[in-house]
CSV table of C-alpha atoms and ligand atoms in Angstrom, one decimal:
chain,number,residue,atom,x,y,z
A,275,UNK,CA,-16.5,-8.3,18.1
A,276,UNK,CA,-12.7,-8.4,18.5
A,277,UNK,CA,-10.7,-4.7,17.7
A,278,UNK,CA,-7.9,-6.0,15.6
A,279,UNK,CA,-5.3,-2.8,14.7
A,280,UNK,CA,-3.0,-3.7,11.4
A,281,UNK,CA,-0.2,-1.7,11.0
A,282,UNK,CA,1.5,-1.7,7.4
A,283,UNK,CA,5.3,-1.1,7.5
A,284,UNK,CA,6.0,-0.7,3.9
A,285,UNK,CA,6.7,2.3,1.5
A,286,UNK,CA,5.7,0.3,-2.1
A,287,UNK,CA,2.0,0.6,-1.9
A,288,UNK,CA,1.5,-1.7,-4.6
A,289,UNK,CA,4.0,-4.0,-2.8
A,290,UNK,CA,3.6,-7.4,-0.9
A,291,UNK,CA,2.7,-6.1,2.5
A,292,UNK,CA,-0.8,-3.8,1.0
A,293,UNK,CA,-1.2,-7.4,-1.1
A,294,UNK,CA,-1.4,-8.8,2.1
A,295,UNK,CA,-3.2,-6.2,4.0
A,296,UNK,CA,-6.4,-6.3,1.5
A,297,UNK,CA,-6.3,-9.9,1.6
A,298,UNK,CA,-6.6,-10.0,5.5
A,299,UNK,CA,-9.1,-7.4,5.6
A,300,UNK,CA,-11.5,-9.1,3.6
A,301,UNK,CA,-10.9,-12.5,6.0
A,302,UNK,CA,-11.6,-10.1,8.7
A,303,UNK,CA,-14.8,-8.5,7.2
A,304,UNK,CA,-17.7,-8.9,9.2
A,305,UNK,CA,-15.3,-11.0,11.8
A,306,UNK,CA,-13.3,-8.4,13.5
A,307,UNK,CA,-13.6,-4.6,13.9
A,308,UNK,CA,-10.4,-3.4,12.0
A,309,UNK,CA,-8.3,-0.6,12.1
A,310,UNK,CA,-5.3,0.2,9.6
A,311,UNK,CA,-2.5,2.3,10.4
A,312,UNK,CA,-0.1,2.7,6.9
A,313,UNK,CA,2.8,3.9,7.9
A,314,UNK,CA,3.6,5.2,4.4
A,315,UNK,CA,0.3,7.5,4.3
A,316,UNK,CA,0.8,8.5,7.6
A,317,UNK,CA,2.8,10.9,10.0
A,318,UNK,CA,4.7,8.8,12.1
A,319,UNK,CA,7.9,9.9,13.5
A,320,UNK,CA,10.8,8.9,15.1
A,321,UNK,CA,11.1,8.9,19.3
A,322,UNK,CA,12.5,12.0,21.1
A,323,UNK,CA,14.0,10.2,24.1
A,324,UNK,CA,12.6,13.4,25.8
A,325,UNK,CA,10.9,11.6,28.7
A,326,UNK,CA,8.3,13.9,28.8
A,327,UNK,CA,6.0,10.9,28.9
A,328,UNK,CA,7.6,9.5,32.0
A,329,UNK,CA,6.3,13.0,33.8
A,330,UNK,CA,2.9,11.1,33.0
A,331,UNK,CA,0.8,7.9,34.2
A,332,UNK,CA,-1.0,7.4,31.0
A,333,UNK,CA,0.5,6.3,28.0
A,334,UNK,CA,0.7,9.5,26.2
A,335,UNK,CA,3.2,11.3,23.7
A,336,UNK,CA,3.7,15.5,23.4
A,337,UNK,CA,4.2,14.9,19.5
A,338,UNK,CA,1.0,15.5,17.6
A,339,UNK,CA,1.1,12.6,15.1
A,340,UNK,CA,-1.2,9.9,13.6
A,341,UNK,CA,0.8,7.9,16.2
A,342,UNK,CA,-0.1,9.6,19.3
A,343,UNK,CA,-3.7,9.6,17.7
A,344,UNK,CA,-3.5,5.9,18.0
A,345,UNK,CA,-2.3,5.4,21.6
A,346,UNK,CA,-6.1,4.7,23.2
A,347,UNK,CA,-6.4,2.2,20.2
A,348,UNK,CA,-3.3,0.7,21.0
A,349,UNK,CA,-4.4,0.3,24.4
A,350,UNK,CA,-7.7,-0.9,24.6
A,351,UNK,CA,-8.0,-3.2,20.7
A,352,UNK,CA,-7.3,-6.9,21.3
A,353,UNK,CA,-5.1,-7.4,19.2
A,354,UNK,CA,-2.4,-5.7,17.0
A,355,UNK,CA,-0.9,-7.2,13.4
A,356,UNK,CA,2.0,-6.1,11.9
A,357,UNK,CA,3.1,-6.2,7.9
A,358,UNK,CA,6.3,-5.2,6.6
A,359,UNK,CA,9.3,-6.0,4.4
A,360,UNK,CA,12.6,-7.0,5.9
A,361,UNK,CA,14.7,-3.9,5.5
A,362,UNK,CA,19.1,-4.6,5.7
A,363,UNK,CA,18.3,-7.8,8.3
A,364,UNK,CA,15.5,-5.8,10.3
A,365,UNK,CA,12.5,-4.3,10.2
A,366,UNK,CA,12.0,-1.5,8.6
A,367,UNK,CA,12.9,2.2,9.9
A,368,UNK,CA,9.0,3.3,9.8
A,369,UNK,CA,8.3,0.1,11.5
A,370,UNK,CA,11.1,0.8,14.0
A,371,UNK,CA,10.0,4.2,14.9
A,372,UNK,CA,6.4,2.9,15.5
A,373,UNK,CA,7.9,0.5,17.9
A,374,UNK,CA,10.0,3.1,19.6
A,375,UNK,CA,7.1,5.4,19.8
A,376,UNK,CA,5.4,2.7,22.1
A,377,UNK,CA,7.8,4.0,24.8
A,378,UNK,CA,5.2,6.0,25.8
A,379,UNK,CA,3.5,2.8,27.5
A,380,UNK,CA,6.5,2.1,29.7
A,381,UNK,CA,6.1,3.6,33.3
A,382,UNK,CA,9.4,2.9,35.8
A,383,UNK,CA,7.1,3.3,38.9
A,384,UNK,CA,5.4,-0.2,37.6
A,385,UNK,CA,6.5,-3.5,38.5
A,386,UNK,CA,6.6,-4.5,35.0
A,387,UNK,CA,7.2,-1.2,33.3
A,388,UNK,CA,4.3,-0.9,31.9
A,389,UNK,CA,1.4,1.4,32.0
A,390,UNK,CA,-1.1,-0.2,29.4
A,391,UNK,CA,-4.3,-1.0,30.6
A,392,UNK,CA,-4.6,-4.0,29.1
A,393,UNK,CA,-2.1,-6.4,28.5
A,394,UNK,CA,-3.5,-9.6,27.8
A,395,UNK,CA,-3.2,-8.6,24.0
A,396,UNK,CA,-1.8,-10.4,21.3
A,397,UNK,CA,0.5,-9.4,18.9
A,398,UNK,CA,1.8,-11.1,15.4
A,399,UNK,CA,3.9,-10.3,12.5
A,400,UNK,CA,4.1,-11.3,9.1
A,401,UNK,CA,6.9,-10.0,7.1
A,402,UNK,CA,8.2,-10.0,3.3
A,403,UNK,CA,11.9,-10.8,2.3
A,404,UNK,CA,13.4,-10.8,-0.5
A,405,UNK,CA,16.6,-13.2,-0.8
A,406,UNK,CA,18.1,-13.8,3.0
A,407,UNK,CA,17.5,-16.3,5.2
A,408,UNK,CA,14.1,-16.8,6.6
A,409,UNK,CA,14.9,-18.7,9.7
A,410,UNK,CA,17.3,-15.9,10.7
A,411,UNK,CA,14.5,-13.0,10.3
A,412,UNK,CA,11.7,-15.1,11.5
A,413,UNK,CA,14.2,-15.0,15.3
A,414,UNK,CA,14.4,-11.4,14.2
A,415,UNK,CA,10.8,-11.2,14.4
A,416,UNK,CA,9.8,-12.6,17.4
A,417,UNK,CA,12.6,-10.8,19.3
A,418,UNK,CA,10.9,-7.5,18.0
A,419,UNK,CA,7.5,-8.7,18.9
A,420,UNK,CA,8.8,-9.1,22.8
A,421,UNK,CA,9.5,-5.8,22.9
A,422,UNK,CA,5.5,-4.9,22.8
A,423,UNK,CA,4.9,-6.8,25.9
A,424,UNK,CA,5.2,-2.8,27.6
A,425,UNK,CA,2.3,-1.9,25.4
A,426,UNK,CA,0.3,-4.7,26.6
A,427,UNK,CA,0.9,-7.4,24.1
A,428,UNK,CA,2.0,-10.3,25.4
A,429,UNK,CA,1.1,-13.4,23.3
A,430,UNK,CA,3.6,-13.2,19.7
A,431,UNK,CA,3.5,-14.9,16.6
A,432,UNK,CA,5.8,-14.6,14.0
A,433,UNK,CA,6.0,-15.6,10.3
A,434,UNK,CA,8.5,-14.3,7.9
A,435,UNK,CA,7.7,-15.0,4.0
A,436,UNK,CA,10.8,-15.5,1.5
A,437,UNK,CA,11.6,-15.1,-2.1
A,438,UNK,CA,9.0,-11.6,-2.4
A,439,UNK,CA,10.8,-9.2,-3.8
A,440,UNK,CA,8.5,-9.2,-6.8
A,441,UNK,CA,5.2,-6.7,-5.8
A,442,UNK,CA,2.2,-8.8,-5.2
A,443,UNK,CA,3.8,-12.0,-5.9
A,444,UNK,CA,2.9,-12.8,-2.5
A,445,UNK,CA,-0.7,-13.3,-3.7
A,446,UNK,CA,1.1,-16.0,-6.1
A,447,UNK,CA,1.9,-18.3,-2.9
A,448,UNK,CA,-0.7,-20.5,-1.6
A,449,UNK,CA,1.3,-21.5,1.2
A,450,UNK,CA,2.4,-18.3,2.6
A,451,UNK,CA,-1.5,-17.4,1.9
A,452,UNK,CA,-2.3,-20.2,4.1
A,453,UNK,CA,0.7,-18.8,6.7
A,454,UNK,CA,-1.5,-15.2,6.5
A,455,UNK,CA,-5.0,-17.1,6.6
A,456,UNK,CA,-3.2,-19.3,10.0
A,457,UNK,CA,-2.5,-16.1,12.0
A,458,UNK,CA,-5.5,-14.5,11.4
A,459,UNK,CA,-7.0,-17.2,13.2
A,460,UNK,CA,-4.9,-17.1,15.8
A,461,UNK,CA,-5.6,-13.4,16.4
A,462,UNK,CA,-8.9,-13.6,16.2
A,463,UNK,CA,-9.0,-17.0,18.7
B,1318,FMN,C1,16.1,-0.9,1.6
B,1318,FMN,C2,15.8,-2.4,1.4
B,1318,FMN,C3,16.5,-3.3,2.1
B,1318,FMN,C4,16.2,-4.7,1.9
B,1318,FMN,N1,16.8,-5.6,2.7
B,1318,FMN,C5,16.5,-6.9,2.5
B,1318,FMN,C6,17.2,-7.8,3.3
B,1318,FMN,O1,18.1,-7.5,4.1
B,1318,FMN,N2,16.9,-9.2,3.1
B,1318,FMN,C7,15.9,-9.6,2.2
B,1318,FMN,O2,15.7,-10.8,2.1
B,1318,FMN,N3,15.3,-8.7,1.5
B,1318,FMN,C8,15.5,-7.3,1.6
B,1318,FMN,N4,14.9,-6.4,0.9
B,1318,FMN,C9,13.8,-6.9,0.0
B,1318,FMN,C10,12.4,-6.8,0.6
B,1318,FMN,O3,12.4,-7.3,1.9
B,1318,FMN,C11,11.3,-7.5,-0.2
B,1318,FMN,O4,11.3,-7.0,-1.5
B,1318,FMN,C12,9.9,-7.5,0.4
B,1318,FMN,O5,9.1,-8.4,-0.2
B,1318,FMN,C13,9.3,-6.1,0.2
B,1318,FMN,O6,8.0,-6.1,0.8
B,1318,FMN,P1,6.9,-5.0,0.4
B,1318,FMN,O7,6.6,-5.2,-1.0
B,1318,FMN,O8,5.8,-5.3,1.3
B,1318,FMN,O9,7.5,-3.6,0.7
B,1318,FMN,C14,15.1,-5.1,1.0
B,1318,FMN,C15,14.5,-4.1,0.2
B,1318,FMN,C16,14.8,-2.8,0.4
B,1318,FMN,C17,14.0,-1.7,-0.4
């Protein structure tokens, strides 16, 4: 069974990305073995840019966080999904930091800078907006989703939903339902 890791980027718990994240983990039930990180429960914090995990050949962190917890997860699942809100154009800061934090994979002794052991993973996003234009985030997206080929994950898919600033309504739109429902597939396949 595939180790699929979801990490929820949002503060409104009762908001469109939790709305999402119980409907996916009942697609996944019985499918998947699943893991949820929610940022907004959890101790996450921003990088140090202290390099102490460049003195190290495993992809490790000297912070003591739920994020450091996660690292072996983050290296060995399969893959990795990611729900958030668009925050000011971007993802959001807890989102942001969880990304930085995956400095810890990158080694400049590699040949391609990385020190996952796996990196064959795949890695998508779906993300909330409220009023701005979808085309423009969805690039936004998929440029941040690159940026976790030095944790291993290598294969990106990107959706960005629009017009969900209401909490929940996402549950209201067959479509982006059928958007959620398409990449869960694909991460599974
Ligand atoms: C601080 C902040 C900044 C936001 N910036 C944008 C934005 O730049 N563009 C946009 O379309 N929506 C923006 N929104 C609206 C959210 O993206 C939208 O309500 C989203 O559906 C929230 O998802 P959630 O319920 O999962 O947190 C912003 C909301 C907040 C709180």
């Amino acid at each position: 069974m595939k180790k699929i890791l979801i990490v929820n980027g949002s503060k409104r718990l009762k908001g469109n990305s939790y709305a999402l994240e119980a409907h996916i983990v009942k697609q996944l039930k019985g499918r998947a073995e699943v893991i949820c990180l929610d940022i907004a429960k959890k101790d996450v914090r921003p990088c140090l840019a202290c390099d102490a995990c460049k003195q190290q050949h495993i992809p490790n962190c000297i912070q003591k966080d739920d994020f450091t917890a996660l690292i072996p997860e983050i290296d060995n699942c399969d893959a990795m999904l990611l729900l958030a809100p668009v925050h000011w154009d971007q993802l959001p800061a807890q989102l942001k930091a969880f990304l930085d934090r995956t400095y810890s994979f990158m080694d400049f002794t590699q040949l391609d800078f990385s020190m996952a052991t796996r990196k064959d993973k795949k890695i998508a996003a779906f993300l909330c907006s409220g009023f701005g234009p979808v085309p423009v985030y969805t690039q936004m997206a998929e440029a941040n989703l690159k940026l976790f080929a030095t944790a291993g994950f290598r294969n990106s898919m990107a959706h960005v939903a629009g017009d969900a600033n209401v909490p929940g309504s996402i549950m209201e739109k067959p479509e982006e339902l059928k958007a959620a429902d398409e990449m869960v597939e694909w991460l599974l396949a």
